[in-house]
Amino acid sequence: IKFMIILENVKNRFKSWRTELFGYPKNELKPAEKSDYNTYWREKRGNKLGELNRMQEERARLIIEVIKREHPKEKISIADIGCGDGAVLKCLKEEIPFSSMTGVDVSDEALLSARSFGITTVRQRLDGDSELPKADYLLLLEVLEHIPDSEKLLMRACEAAAKGIFFSVPNSGYITHRLRFLFGKFPLQWRVAPSEHLRFWTAADMLWWLKALGFSGFRLIFYGGVGGLNRLLPSLFAEGLLVYIRKN
């Protein structure tokens, strides 16, 4: 029985890698004016709104580890900018007794899910000059790659955070993305439409970008990807980049 389970897992992983290297999502592409973030969340999660996927769970655990280490007893506030369905805040809430939690997003459908977990929500677009909610910690998880002026949003988040910021982006230097280039295809980082991602970073790009913006007290954390190898050579074998900027 164990052998059959292992064999099935290998088959599923092979199918996943085949799609990542050679395929495309099986979606009907629609004109931009007919698509919206509610459709995005229905397509992305369907009936699994509020549940963490593999990458989200690993990312949340890394954030919990940092916050618990730096604030073992102090109650702090947190705001998730681009919170989506609230799955990450829900996970953090189970581990850390925050004084307040705020989720910001533009999707009514996603915010409805977030509110069901007791999260205060704010409906707001992230590509304008609207003031971000103030909190001890701000999260920008898988958000900056969707924004044309990522620098502006990051700096606004720094102003709103009292203690620090966590943000994450896909690692465009991940091995499957590099191999897609080798086979003549662009890295596949979208789920509903190719227009989802506007910005791209490798590990080297991220280090240069943060220093160019004037940041020095930051920590780059690699996660996901190929187990074991993502520790030996993370720039190639880690799937995600998580950055922690600690404010003085």
PDB file of C-alpha atoms in Angstrom:
ATOM      1  CA  ILE A   1       0.000   0.000   0.000  1.00  0.00           C
ATOM      2  CA  LYS A   2       2.830   2.414   0.903  1.00  0.00           C
ATOM      3  CA  PHE A   3       4.504   1.641  -2.437  1.00  0.00           C
ATOM      4  CA  MET A   4       1.286   2.476  -4.322  1.00  0.00           C
ATOM      5  CA  ILE A   5       0.950   5.767  -2.441  1.00  0.00           C
ATOM      6  CA  ILE A   6       4.566   6.684  -3.231  1.00  0.00           C
ATOM      7  CA  LEU A   7       4.062   5.717  -6.880  1.00  0.00           C
ATOM      8  CA  GLU A   8       0.910   7.855  -7.107  1.00  0.00           C
ATOM      9  CA  ASN A   9       2.730  10.831  -5.566  1.00  0.00           C
ATOM     10  CA  VAL A  10       5.575  10.439  -8.065  1.00  0.00           C
ATOM     11  CA  LYS A  11       3.086  10.286 -10.969  1.00  0.00           C
ATOM     12  CA  ASN A  12       1.285  13.417  -9.737  1.00  0.00           C
ATOM     13  CA  ARG A  13       4.571  15.263  -9.288  1.00  0.00           C
ATOM     14  CA  PHE A  14       5.675  14.248 -12.785  1.00  0.00           C
ATOM     15  CA  LYS A  15       2.422  15.583 -14.271  1.00  0.00           C
ATOM     16  CA  SER A  16       2.871  18.814 -12.327  1.00  0.00           C
ATOM     17  CA  TRP A  17       6.450  19.254 -13.545  1.00  0.00           C
ATOM     18  CA  ARG A  18       5.417  18.478 -17.120  1.00  0.00           C
ATOM     19  CA  THR A  19       2.879  21.306 -16.969  1.00  0.00           C
ATOM     20  CA  GLU A  20       5.318  23.670 -15.270  1.00  0.00           C
ATOM     21  CA  LEU A  21       7.963  23.026 -17.927  1.00  0.00           C
ATOM     22  CA  PHE A  22       5.926  22.685 -21.113  1.00  0.00           C
ATOM     23  CA  GLY A  23       2.251  23.505 -20.532  1.00  0.00           C
ATOM     24  CA  TYR A  24      -0.164  26.355 -19.876  1.00  0.00           C
ATOM     25  CA  PRO A  25      -3.184  26.651 -17.549  1.00  0.00           C
ATOM     26  CA  LYS A  26      -6.322  25.280 -19.200  1.00  0.00           C
ATOM     27  CA  ASN A  27      -8.333  28.502 -19.005  1.00  0.00           C
ATOM     28  CA  GLU A  28     -10.302  30.421 -21.572  1.00  0.00           C
ATOM     29  CA  LEU A  29      -8.565  33.785 -21.858  1.00  0.00           C
ATOM     30  CA  LYS A  30     -10.982  36.709 -21.691  1.00  0.00           C
ATOM     31  CA  PRO A  31     -10.574  40.401 -22.554  1.00  0.00           C
ATOM     32  CA  ALA A  32      -9.222  42.372 -19.601  1.00  0.00           C
ATOM     33  CA  GLU A  33     -12.354  44.492 -19.273  1.00  0.00           C
ATOM     34  CA  LYS A  34     -14.449  41.373 -18.736  1.00  0.00           C
ATOM     35  CA  SER A  35     -12.244  39.934 -16.007  1.00  0.00           C
ATOM     36  CA  ASP A  36     -12.069  41.035 -12.383  1.00  0.00           C
ATOM     37  CA  TYR A  37     -10.559  39.943  -9.077  1.00  0.00           C
ATOM     38  CA  ASN A  38     -13.735  38.172  -8.018  1.00  0.00           C
ATOM     39  CA  THR A  39     -13.335  35.915 -11.046  1.00  0.00           C
ATOM     40  CA  TYR A  40      -9.662  35.531 -10.154  1.00  0.00           C
ATOM     41  CA  TRP A  41     -10.486  34.283  -6.653  1.00  0.00           C
ATOM     42  CA  ARG A  42     -13.212  31.942  -7.891  1.00  0.00           C
ATOM     43  CA  GLU A  43     -10.783  30.442 -10.401  1.00  0.00           C
ATOM     44  CA  LYS A  44      -7.850  30.351  -7.986  1.00  0.00           C
ATOM     45  CA  ARG A  45      -9.519  28.753  -4.980  1.00  0.00           C
ATOM     46  CA  GLY A  46     -13.072  27.813  -5.926  1.00  0.00           C
ATOM     47  CA  ASN A  47     -14.604  26.080  -2.916  1.00  0.00           C
ATOM     48  CA  LYS A  48     -11.296  26.207  -1.005  1.00  0.00           C
ATOM     49  CA  LEU A  49     -11.476  29.865   0.036  1.00  0.00           C
ATOM     50  CA  GLY A  50      -9.755  30.320   3.388  1.00  0.00           C
ATOM     51  CA  GLU A  51      -7.505  27.273   3.036  1.00  0.00           C
ATOM     52  CA  LEU A  52      -3.727  27.603   2.802  1.00  0.00           C
ATOM     53  CA  ASN A  53      -1.886  26.104  -0.115  1.00  0.00           C
ATOM     54  CA  ARG A  54       1.577  24.582   0.328  1.00  0.00           C
ATOM     55  CA  MET A  55       3.507  27.785  -0.347  1.00  0.00           C
ATOM     56  CA  GLN A  56       1.216  29.940   1.795  1.00  0.00           C
ATOM     57  CA  GLU A  57       1.555  27.590   4.743  1.00  0.00           C
ATOM     58  CA  GLU A  58       5.349  27.534   4.603  1.00  0.00           C
ATOM     59  CA  ARG A  59       5.444  31.313   4.227  1.00  0.00           C
ATOM     60  CA  ALA A  60       3.073  31.810   7.175  1.00  0.00           C
ATOM     61  CA  ARG A  61       5.196  29.559   9.396  1.00  0.00           C
ATOM     62  CA  LEU A  62       8.289  31.594   8.603  1.00  0.00           C
ATOM     63  CA  ILE A  63       6.489  34.829   9.513  1.00  0.00           C
ATOM     64  CA  ILE A  64       5.139  33.325  12.747  1.00  0.00           C
ATOM     65  CA  GLU A  65       8.655  32.208  13.680  1.00  0.00           C
ATOM     66  CA  VAL A  66      10.076  35.731  13.281  1.00  0.00           C
ATOM     67  CA  ILE A  67       7.248  37.516  15.114  1.00  0.00           C
ATOM     68  CA  LYS A  68       7.241  35.058  18.024  1.00  0.00           C
ATOM     69  CA  ARG A  69      10.982  35.420  18.405  1.00  0.00           C
ATOM     70  CA  GLU A  70      10.890  39.226  18.419  1.00  0.00           C
ATOM     71  CA  HIS A  71       7.651  39.673  20.389  1.00  0.00           C
ATOM     72  CA  PRO A  72       7.189  36.653  22.679  1.00  0.00           C
ATOM     73  CA  LYS A  73       4.786  38.452  25.033  1.00  0.00           C
ATOM     74  CA  GLU A  74       3.903  41.840  23.565  1.00  0.00           C
ATOM     75  CA  LYS A  75       0.539  42.102  21.776  1.00  0.00           C
ATOM     76  CA  ILE A  76       0.943  43.662  18.352  1.00  0.00           C
ATOM     77  CA  SER A  77      -1.226  44.662  15.404  1.00  0.00           C
ATOM     78  CA  ILE A  78      -0.953  43.445  11.826  1.00  0.00           C
ATOM     79  CA  ALA A  79      -2.375  44.441   8.446  1.00  0.00           C
ATOM     80  CA  ASP A  80      -2.314  42.271   5.332  1.00  0.00           C
ATOM     81  CA  ILE A  81      -2.252  44.400   2.170  1.00  0.00           C
ATOM     82  CA  GLY A  82      -3.737  42.293  -0.600  1.00  0.00           C
ATOM     83  CA  CYS A  83      -5.086  39.824   1.952  1.00  0.00           C
ATOM     84  CA  GLY A  84      -7.236  37.899  -0.502  1.00  0.00           C
ATOM     85  CA  ASP A  85      -9.491  35.390   1.240  1.00  0.00           C
ATOM     86  CA  GLY A  86      -7.824  35.921   4.641  1.00  0.00           C
ATOM     87  CA  ALA A  87      -6.272  32.448   4.814  1.00  0.00           C
ATOM     88  CA  VAL A  88      -2.855  33.740   5.929  1.00  0.00           C
ATOM     89  CA  LEU A  89      -4.232  36.028   8.649  1.00  0.00           C
ATOM     90  CA  LYS A  90      -6.438  33.181   9.846  1.00  0.00           C
ATOM     91  CA  CYS A  91      -3.331  30.982  10.234  1.00  0.00           C
ATOM     92  CA  LEU A  92      -1.376  33.710  12.033  1.00  0.00           C
ATOM     93  CA  LYS A  93      -4.331  34.383  14.326  1.00  0.00           C
ATOM     94  CA  GLU A  94      -4.282  30.770  15.529  1.00  0.00           C
ATOM     95  CA  GLU A  95      -0.651  31.123  16.661  1.00  0.00           C
ATOM     96  CA  ILE A  96      -0.308  34.753  17.786  1.00  0.00           C
ATOM     97  CA  PRO A  97      -2.768  36.801  19.925  1.00  0.00           C
ATOM     98  CA  PHE A  98      -2.741  39.983  17.839  1.00  0.00           C
ATOM     99  CA  SER A  99      -4.320  43.124  19.278  1.00  0.00           C
ATOM    100  CA  SER A 100      -5.920  43.793  15.879  1.00  0.00           C
ATOM    101  CA  MET A 101      -5.915  42.336  12.353  1.00  0.00           C
ATOM    102  CA  THR A 102      -6.827  44.212   9.181  1.00  0.00           C
ATOM    103  CA  GLY A 103      -7.132  42.829   5.668  1.00  0.00           C
ATOM    104  CA  VAL A 104      -7.046  45.058   2.585  1.00  0.00           C
ATOM    105  CA  ASP A 105      -8.155  43.886  -0.847  1.00  0.00           C
ATOM    106  CA  VAL A 106     -10.244  44.952  -3.830  1.00  0.00           C
ATOM    107  CA  SER A 107     -12.234  41.724  -4.230  1.00  0.00           C
ATOM    108  CA  ASP A 108     -15.608  41.707  -2.456  1.00  0.00           C
ATOM    109  CA  GLU A 109     -15.718  37.928  -2.687  1.00  0.00           C
ATOM    110  CA  ALA A 110     -12.295  37.537  -1.056  1.00  0.00           C
ATOM    111  CA  LEU A 111     -13.083  40.072   1.686  1.00  0.00           C
ATOM    112  CA  LEU A 112     -16.332  38.284   2.507  1.00  0.00           C
ATOM    113  CA  SER A 113     -14.266  35.182   3.228  1.00  0.00           C
ATOM    114  CA  ALA A 114     -11.777  37.195   5.334  1.00  0.00           C
ATOM    115  CA  ARG A 115     -14.550  38.728   7.443  1.00  0.00           C
ATOM    116  CA  SER A 116     -15.881  35.265   8.238  1.00  0.00           C
ATOM    117  CA  PHE A 117     -12.630  34.677  10.180  1.00  0.00           C
ATOM    118  CA  GLY A 118     -13.142  37.756  12.339  1.00  0.00           C
ATOM    119  CA  ILE A 119     -10.775  39.953  10.342  1.00  0.00           C
ATOM    120  CA  THR A 120     -11.485  43.667   9.933  1.00  0.00           C
ATOM    121  CA  THR A 121     -11.513  44.393   6.198  1.00  0.00           C
ATOM    122  CA  VAL A 122     -10.951  47.428   4.005  1.00  0.00           C
ATOM    123  CA  ARG A 123     -11.858  47.488   0.314  1.00  0.00           C
ATOM    124  CA  GLN A 124      -9.147  49.427  -1.480  1.00  0.00           C
ATOM    125  CA  ARG A 125      -7.202  49.379  -4.724  1.00  0.00           C
ATOM    126  CA  LEU A 126      -3.450  49.213  -4.309  1.00  0.00           C
ATOM    127  CA  ASP A 127      -2.337  51.099  -7.405  1.00  0.00           C
ATOM    128  CA  GLY A 128      -3.349  54.569  -6.200  1.00  0.00           C
ATOM    129  CA  ASP A 129      -2.285  56.964  -3.474  1.00  0.00           C
ATOM    130  CA  SER A 130      -4.800  55.884  -0.832  1.00  0.00           C
ATOM    131  CA  GLU A 131      -3.340  55.754   2.670  1.00  0.00           C
ATOM    132  CA  LEU A 132      -2.574  52.244   3.912  1.00  0.00           C
ATOM    133  CA  PRO A 133      -3.820  51.171   7.371  1.00  0.00           C
ATOM    134  CA  LYS A 134      -1.224  51.624  10.099  1.00  0.00           C
ATOM    135  CA  ALA A 135      -0.107  48.608  12.134  1.00  0.00           C
ATOM    136  CA  ASP A 136       2.976  47.217  13.850  1.00  0.00           C
ATOM    137  CA  TYR A 137       3.521  44.795  10.972  1.00  0.00           C
ATOM    138  CA  LEU A 138       2.392  44.990   7.359  1.00  0.00           C
ATOM    139  CA  LEU A 139       2.241  42.042   4.983  1.00  0.00           C
ATOM    140  CA  LEU A 140       2.586  42.323   1.206  1.00  0.00           C
ATOM    141  CA  LEU A 141       2.500  38.663   0.217  1.00  0.00           C
ATOM    142  CA  GLU A 142       2.490  37.908  -3.519  1.00  0.00           C
ATOM    143  CA  VAL A 143       1.346  41.472  -4.211  1.00  0.00           C
ATOM    144  CA  LEU A 144       4.258  43.521  -5.563  1.00  0.00           C
ATOM    145  CA  GLU A 145       4.549  41.448  -8.744  1.00  0.00           C
ATOM    146  CA  HIS A 146       0.990  42.519  -9.659  1.00  0.00           C
ATOM    147  CA  ILE A 147       1.681  46.267  -9.290  1.00  0.00           C
ATOM    148  CA  PRO A 148       3.310  48.450 -11.995  1.00  0.00           C
ATOM    149  CA  ASP A 149       4.948  50.794  -9.445  1.00  0.00           C
ATOM    150  CA  SER A 150       6.052  48.281  -6.819  1.00  0.00           C
ATOM    151  CA  GLU A 151       8.597  50.691  -5.361  1.00  0.00           C
ATOM    152  CA  LYS A 152       5.905  53.230  -4.485  1.00  0.00           C
ATOM    153  CA  LEU A 153       3.691  50.660  -2.737  1.00  0.00           C
ATOM    154  CA  LEU A 154       6.615  49.234  -0.766  1.00  0.00           C
ATOM    155  CA  MET A 155       7.673  52.669   0.469  1.00  0.00           C
ATOM    156  CA  ARG A 156       4.082  53.495   1.463  1.00  0.00           C
ATOM    157  CA  ALA A 157       3.952  50.244   3.419  1.00  0.00           C
ATOM    158  CA  CYS A 158       7.201  51.161   5.184  1.00  0.00           C
ATOM    159  CA  GLU A 159       5.653  54.436   6.299  1.00  0.00           C
ATOM    160  CA  ALA A 160       2.551  52.676   7.659  1.00  0.00           C
ATOM    161  CA  ALA A 161       4.405  49.922   9.557  1.00  0.00           C
ATOM    162  CA  ALA A 162       5.706  50.640  13.044  1.00  0.00           C
ATOM    163  CA  LYS A 163       7.917  47.571  13.536  1.00  0.00           C
ATOM    164  CA  GLY A 164       8.436  45.854  10.194  1.00  0.00           C
ATOM    165  CA  ILE A 165       7.260  44.551   6.847  1.00  0.00           C
ATOM    166  CA  PHE A 166       7.090  41.108   5.317  1.00  0.00           C
ATOM    167  CA  PHE A 167       6.706  40.791   1.563  1.00  0.00           C
ATOM    168  CA  SER A 168       7.076  37.907  -0.830  1.00  0.00           C
ATOM    169  CA  VAL A 169       7.393  37.392  -4.583  1.00  0.00           C
ATOM    170  CA  PRO A 170       8.013  34.355  -6.783  1.00  0.00           C
ATOM    171  CA  ASN A 171      11.665  33.551  -7.450  1.00  0.00           C
ATOM    172  CA  SER A 172      11.963  34.009 -11.207  1.00  0.00           C
ATOM    173  CA  GLY A 173      15.358  32.295 -11.024  1.00  0.00           C
ATOM    174  CA  TYR A 174      13.697  29.035  -9.889  1.00  0.00           C
ATOM    175  CA  ILE A 175      14.867  26.064 -11.930  1.00  0.00           C
ATOM    176  CA  THR A 176      11.542  25.394 -13.697  1.00  0.00           C
ATOM    177  CA  HIS A 177      11.394  29.011 -14.898  1.00  0.00           C
ATOM    178  CA  ARG A 178      14.960  28.783 -16.209  1.00  0.00           C
ATOM    179  CA  LEU A 179      14.187  25.506 -17.969  1.00  0.00           C
ATOM    180  CA  ARG A 180      11.098  26.992 -19.636  1.00  0.00           C
ATOM    181  CA  PHE A 181      13.379  29.641 -21.140  1.00  0.00           C
ATOM    182  CA  LEU A 182      15.655  26.833 -22.322  1.00  0.00           C
ATOM    183  CA  PHE A 183      12.682  25.236 -24.096  1.00  0.00           C
ATOM    184  CA  GLY A 184      11.677  28.559 -25.637  1.00  0.00           C
ATOM    185  CA  LYS A 185       8.829  29.485 -23.270  1.00  0.00           C
ATOM    186  CA  PHE A 186       8.392  32.325 -20.785  1.00  0.00           C
ATOM    187  CA  PRO A 187       8.211  31.430 -17.049  1.00  0.00           C
ATOM    188  CA  LEU A 188       4.712  30.356 -16.040  1.00  0.00           C
ATOM    189  CA  GLN A 189       3.677  32.388 -12.989  1.00  0.00           C
ATOM    190  CA  TRP A 190       0.020  33.081 -13.794  1.00  0.00           C
ATOM    191  CA  ARG A 191      -3.156  31.111 -13.168  1.00  0.00           C
ATOM    192  CA  VAL A 192      -6.092  32.879 -14.879  1.00  0.00           C
ATOM    193  CA  ALA A 193      -4.447  35.287 -17.356  1.00  0.00           C
ATOM    194  CA  PRO A 194      -0.862  36.223 -18.369  1.00  0.00           C
ATOM    195  CA  SER A 195      -1.507  39.836 -17.324  1.00  0.00           C
ATOM    196  CA  GLU A 196      -1.533  38.852 -13.609  1.00  0.00           C
ATOM    197  CA  HIS A 197       2.213  39.419 -13.103  1.00  0.00           C
ATOM    198  CA  LEU A 198       3.864  42.653 -14.199  1.00  0.00           C
ATOM    199  CA  ARG A 199       7.164  42.519 -12.293  1.00  0.00           C
ATOM    200  CA  PHE A 200       9.755  39.755 -11.865  1.00  0.00           C
ATOM    201  CA  TRP A 201      12.704  39.202  -9.481  1.00  0.00           C
ATOM    202  CA  THR A 202      15.472  36.653  -9.074  1.00  0.00           C
ATOM    203  CA  ALA A 203      17.421  36.459  -5.793  1.00  0.00           C
ATOM    204  CA  ALA A 204      20.205  38.612  -7.244  1.00  0.00           C
ATOM    205  CA  ASP A 205      17.664  41.124  -8.579  1.00  0.00           C
ATOM    206  CA  MET A 206      15.999  41.357  -5.168  1.00  0.00           C
ATOM    207  CA  LEU A 207      19.254  42.078  -3.340  1.00  0.00           C
ATOM    208  CA  TRP A 208      20.178  44.782  -5.860  1.00  0.00           C
ATOM    209  CA  TRP A 209      16.646  46.282  -5.815  1.00  0.00           C
ATOM    210  CA  LEU A 210      16.418  46.590  -2.033  1.00  0.00           C
ATOM    211  CA  LYS A 211      19.858  48.160  -1.746  1.00  0.00           C
ATOM    212  CA  ALA A 212      19.047  50.556  -4.596  1.00  0.00           C
ATOM    213  CA  LEU A 213      15.944  51.628  -2.669  1.00  0.00           C
ATOM    214  CA  GLY A 214      18.107  52.411   0.341  1.00  0.00           C
ATOM    215  CA  PHE A 215      17.282  49.412   2.547  1.00  0.00           C
ATOM    216  CA  SER A 216      19.995  47.787   4.626  1.00  0.00           C
ATOM    217  CA  GLY A 217      18.331  46.089   7.604  1.00  0.00           C
ATOM    218  CA  PHE A 218      16.531  43.363   5.732  1.00  0.00           C
ATOM    219  CA  ARG A 219      16.580  39.577   5.650  1.00  0.00           C
ATOM    220  CA  LEU A 220      16.010  37.502   2.502  1.00  0.00           C
ATOM    221  CA  ILE A 221      14.425  34.120   3.250  1.00  0.00           C
ATOM    222  CA  PHE A 222      14.141  31.379   0.629  1.00  0.00           C
ATOM    223  CA  TYR A 223      11.349  28.809   0.770  1.00  0.00           C
ATOM    224  CA  GLY A 224       9.502  26.196  -1.278  1.00  0.00           C
ATOM    225  CA  GLY A 225      10.906  24.444  -4.324  1.00  0.00           C
ATOM    226  CA  VAL A 226      13.133  21.369  -4.315  1.00  0.00           C
ATOM    227  CA  GLY A 227      13.618  20.082  -0.770  1.00  0.00           C
ATOM    228  CA  GLY A 228      17.242  19.926   0.366  1.00  0.00           C
ATOM    229  CA  LEU A 229      18.598  21.611  -2.748  1.00  0.00           C
ATOM    230  CA  ASN A 230      16.700  24.783  -1.875  1.00  0.00           C
ATOM    231  CA  ARG A 231      19.079  25.141   1.082  1.00  0.00           C
ATOM    232  CA  LEU A 232      22.277  24.311  -0.787  1.00  0.00           C
ATOM    233  CA  LEU A 233      21.599  26.553  -3.796  1.00  0.00           C
ATOM    234  CA  PRO A 234      18.482  28.589  -2.959  1.00  0.00           C
ATOM    235  CA  SER A 235      18.713  31.067  -5.845  1.00  0.00           C
ATOM    236  CA  LEU A 236      18.158  28.140  -8.231  1.00  0.00           C
ATOM    237  CA  PHE A 237      16.090  25.638  -6.248  1.00  0.00           C
ATOM    238  CA  ALA A 238      13.889  27.805  -3.984  1.00  0.00           C
ATOM    239  CA  GLU A 239      10.504  28.694  -5.462  1.00  0.00           C
ATOM    240  CA  GLY A 240       9.738  31.763  -3.349  1.00  0.00           C
ATOM    241  CA  LEU A 241      11.461  34.838  -1.931  1.00  0.00           C
ATOM    242  CA  LEU A 242      10.299  36.213   1.439  1.00  0.00           C
ATOM    243  CA  VAL A 243      11.773  39.508   2.618  1.00  0.00           C
ATOM    244  CA  TYR A 244      11.638  40.815   6.182  1.00  0.00           C
ATOM    245  CA  ILE A 245      12.424  44.497   6.644  1.00  0.00           C
ATOM    246  CA  ARG A 246      12.843  45.383  10.296  1.00  0.00           C
ATOM    247  CA  LYS A 247      12.326  49.011  11.169  1.00  0.00           C
ATOM    248  CA  ASN A 248      14.681  50.665  13.652  1.00  0.00           C
TER     249      ASN A 248
END
